[in-house]
Coordinates of C-alpha atoms and ligand atoms in Angstrom, one line a residue:
M17 CA 26.6 -17.7 50.4
K18 CA 24.6 -20.5 49.0
T19 CA 21.6 -19.2 50.7
G20 CA 22.3 -15.7 49.2
L21 CA 22.5 -17.2 45.7
L22 CA 19.2 -19.0 46.2
L23 CA 17.5 -15.9 47.4
L24 CA 18.9 -14.0 44.4
A25 CA 17.6 -16.8 42.0
A26 CA 14.2 -16.7 43.7
L27 CA 14.0 -12.9 43.4
L28 CA 14.9 -12.9 39.8
A29 CA 12.3 -15.5 39.2
V30 CA 9.7 -13.2 40.9
L31 CA 10.9 -10.2 38.9
S32 CA 10.5 -11.9 35.6
V33 CA 7.1 -12.9 36.4
C34 CA 6.2 -9.4 37.5
D35 CA 8.1 -7.9 34.4
G36 CA 5.0 -7.2 32.4
V37 CA 4.6 -6.8 28.7
R38 CA 4.9 -3.2 27.4
F39 CA 3.7 -2.0 24.1
G40 CA 6.4 -0.2 22.2
P41 CA 5.5 3.0 20.2
L42 CA 2.4 2.3 17.9
C43 CA 2.4 5.3 15.8
S44 CA 4.7 7.7 14.1
G45 CA 4.7 11.0 15.8
N46 CA 3.8 9.7 19.2
P47 CA 6.9 7.8 20.5
T48 CA 5.5 7.6 24.1
N49 CA 2.2 6.1 23.2
R50 CA 0.4 9.2 24.4
R51 CA -3.3 8.4 25.1
R52 CA -6.4 10.1 23.8
T53 CA -8.0 11.9 26.9
S54 CA -11.3 13.7 26.2
D55 CA -12.7 15.4 23.1
R56 CA -16.2 16.1 21.8
W57 CA -16.8 12.6 20.8
G58 CA -15.8 11.1 24.2
E59 CA -12.9 9.7 26.2
G60 CA -10.1 7.3 25.3
R61 CA -9.8 5.3 28.3
Y62 CA -10.9 1.8 28.8
G63 CA -14.5 1.7 30.4
A64 CA -15.6 5.1 29.2
R65 CA -19.3 5.6 28.2
R66 CA -20.2 5.3 24.7
G67 CA -24.0 5.8 24.8
S68 CA -25.4 2.8 26.5
R69 CA -22.1 0.8 25.9
L70 CA -18.7 0.9 27.5
H71 CA -15.4 1.5 25.6
K72 CA -13.7 -1.8 25.3
G73 CA -10.2 -0.6 24.3
L74 CA -7.7 2.1 25.0
D75 CA -7.0 4.9 22.4
I76 CA -3.6 5.9 21.5
V77 CA -3.1 9.2 19.8
C78 CA -2.3 8.8 16.1
S79 CA -2.7 11.4 13.2
D80 CA -4.6 10.4 10.2
G81 CA -2.2 9.0 7.5
A82 CA 0.6 8.3 10.1
T83 CA 2.5 5.1 10.1
V84 CA 1.6 2.3 12.5
Y85 CA 4.3 0.2 13.9
A86 CA 4.4 -3.3 15.5
P87 CA 4.7 -2.6 19.4
F88 CA 6.8 -5.9 19.7
D89 CA 7.3 -8.9 17.6
V90 CA 3.8 -10.0 16.2
T91 CA 2.2 -12.6 14.1
L92 CA -0.7 -11.1 11.9
N93 CA -4.0 -13.0 12.2
G94 CA -6.0 -11.2 9.6
K95 CA -8.1 -8.0 9.1
V96 CA -10.7 -6.6 11.3
I97 CA -14.0 -5.0 10.3
V98 CA -14.7 -2.4 12.8
Y99 CA -18.2 -1.1 12.0
T100 CA -21.4 -2.2 10.1
D101 CA -22.3 1.4 9.3
P102 CA -21.5 2.2 5.7
K103 CA -21.1 5.8 6.5
K104 CA -18.0 4.8 8.6
A105 CA -16.4 2.9 5.6
A106 CA -13.4 5.3 5.5
I107 CA -12.2 3.9 8.7
N108 CA -13.7 0.5 8.7
N109 CA -10.5 -1.5 9.1
G110 CA -8.1 -3.0 11.4
I111 CA -5.9 -5.9 12.2
N112 CA -5.8 -8.9 14.6
L113 CA -2.4 -9.6 16.0
S114 CA -0.7 -11.9 18.6
G115 CA 2.5 -11.6 20.3
E116 CA 4.3 -11.5 23.9
G117 CA 1.5 -14.0 24.8
L118 CA -1.3 -11.4 24.0
C119 CA -4.1 -11.4 21.3
F120 CA -5.3 -8.0 20.5
K121 CA -6.7 -6.0 17.7
L122 CA -5.9 -2.4 16.4
F123 CA -8.8 -0.4 14.8
Y124 CA -8.7 2.2 12.2
V125 CA -5.5 1.0 10.5
R126 CA -5.2 0.0 6.9
P127 CA -2.7 -3.0 7.2
D128 CA 0.1 -3.5 4.7
R129 CA -0.4 -7.1 5.0
T130 CA -2.9 -9.4 7.0
S131 CA -0.6 -12.7 7.7
G132 CA 2.9 -13.4 8.5
V133 CA 5.3 -11.9 11.2
V134 CA 6.3 -8.2 11.8
R135 CA 9.2 -7.4 13.9
K136 CA 9.0 -4.6 16.7
G137 CA 9.2 -1.2 15.2
Q138 CA 8.5 -2.3 11.6
R139 CA 5.4 -0.8 9.9
L140 CA 2.0 -2.6 10.1
G141 CA 0.1 -0.1 8.0
T142 CA -1.5 3.4 7.9
M143 CA -3.7 5.3 10.1
L144 CA -7.1 5.8 8.3
P145 CA -8.7 9.3 7.8
M146 CA -10.6 9.4 11.2
Q147 CA -11.3 13.2 10.8
S148 CA -13.5 12.5 7.8
V149 CA -15.9 10.4 9.9
Y150 CA -15.5 12.1 13.4
P151 CA -14.5 15.8 12.8
G152 CA -12.8 17.3 15.7
I153 CA -11.8 14.0 17.4
T154 CA -8.3 13.1 18.6
S155 CA -7.2 10.9 16.0
H156 CA -6.2 7.5 17.5
V157 CA -5.7 3.8 17.1
H158 CA -7.9 1.8 19.3
V159 CA -6.2 -1.0 21.1
Q160 CA -8.6 -3.8 22.1
M161 CA -7.7 -7.2 23.7
C162 CA -9.3 -10.3 22.0
D163 CA -10.9 -11.1 25.2
K164 CA -12.0 -7.4 25.6
S165 CA -10.1 -7.1 29.0
D166 CA -8.4 -3.9 30.0
P167 CA -5.1 -3.3 28.0
T168 CA -4.1 -0.3 30.0
R169 CA -1.6 -2.1 32.2
Y170 CA 0.4 -2.9 29.0
F171 CA 1.0 0.8 28.4
Ligands
LIG12 ZN1 -11.4 3.4 21.3

């Protein structure tokens, strides 16, 4: 019996280590965090080709003007400037966040605030007008880890 309890405790410890972080819904209208697949501007997966570069994030479908939510309890670490190109000014905003032991950025979001704490499911801001810069694209929030590692396993 004692051995059984010890085995159970060990199993639970292993399960808690393996029980990875999962992003909750990021965008209104997309409760399952559906991913951008492929459109005339490219693919949304991590590692997709972007000319001579590689795509260093994962794109989650989000309509222009939609509400963007905290995927878990997060601390806001300031805004992000996405582009240097002034022609992309309309979507040149994002936010740097941390939570669940992760540091990550969300691109193409106009944040309500850039400091403090936001609870899971509460609003972070508004999806910017991506169609005005990339007509015909699948509008999306770009999720990028601060260390540029692959975020796909968290979805
Ligand atoms: Zn992207």
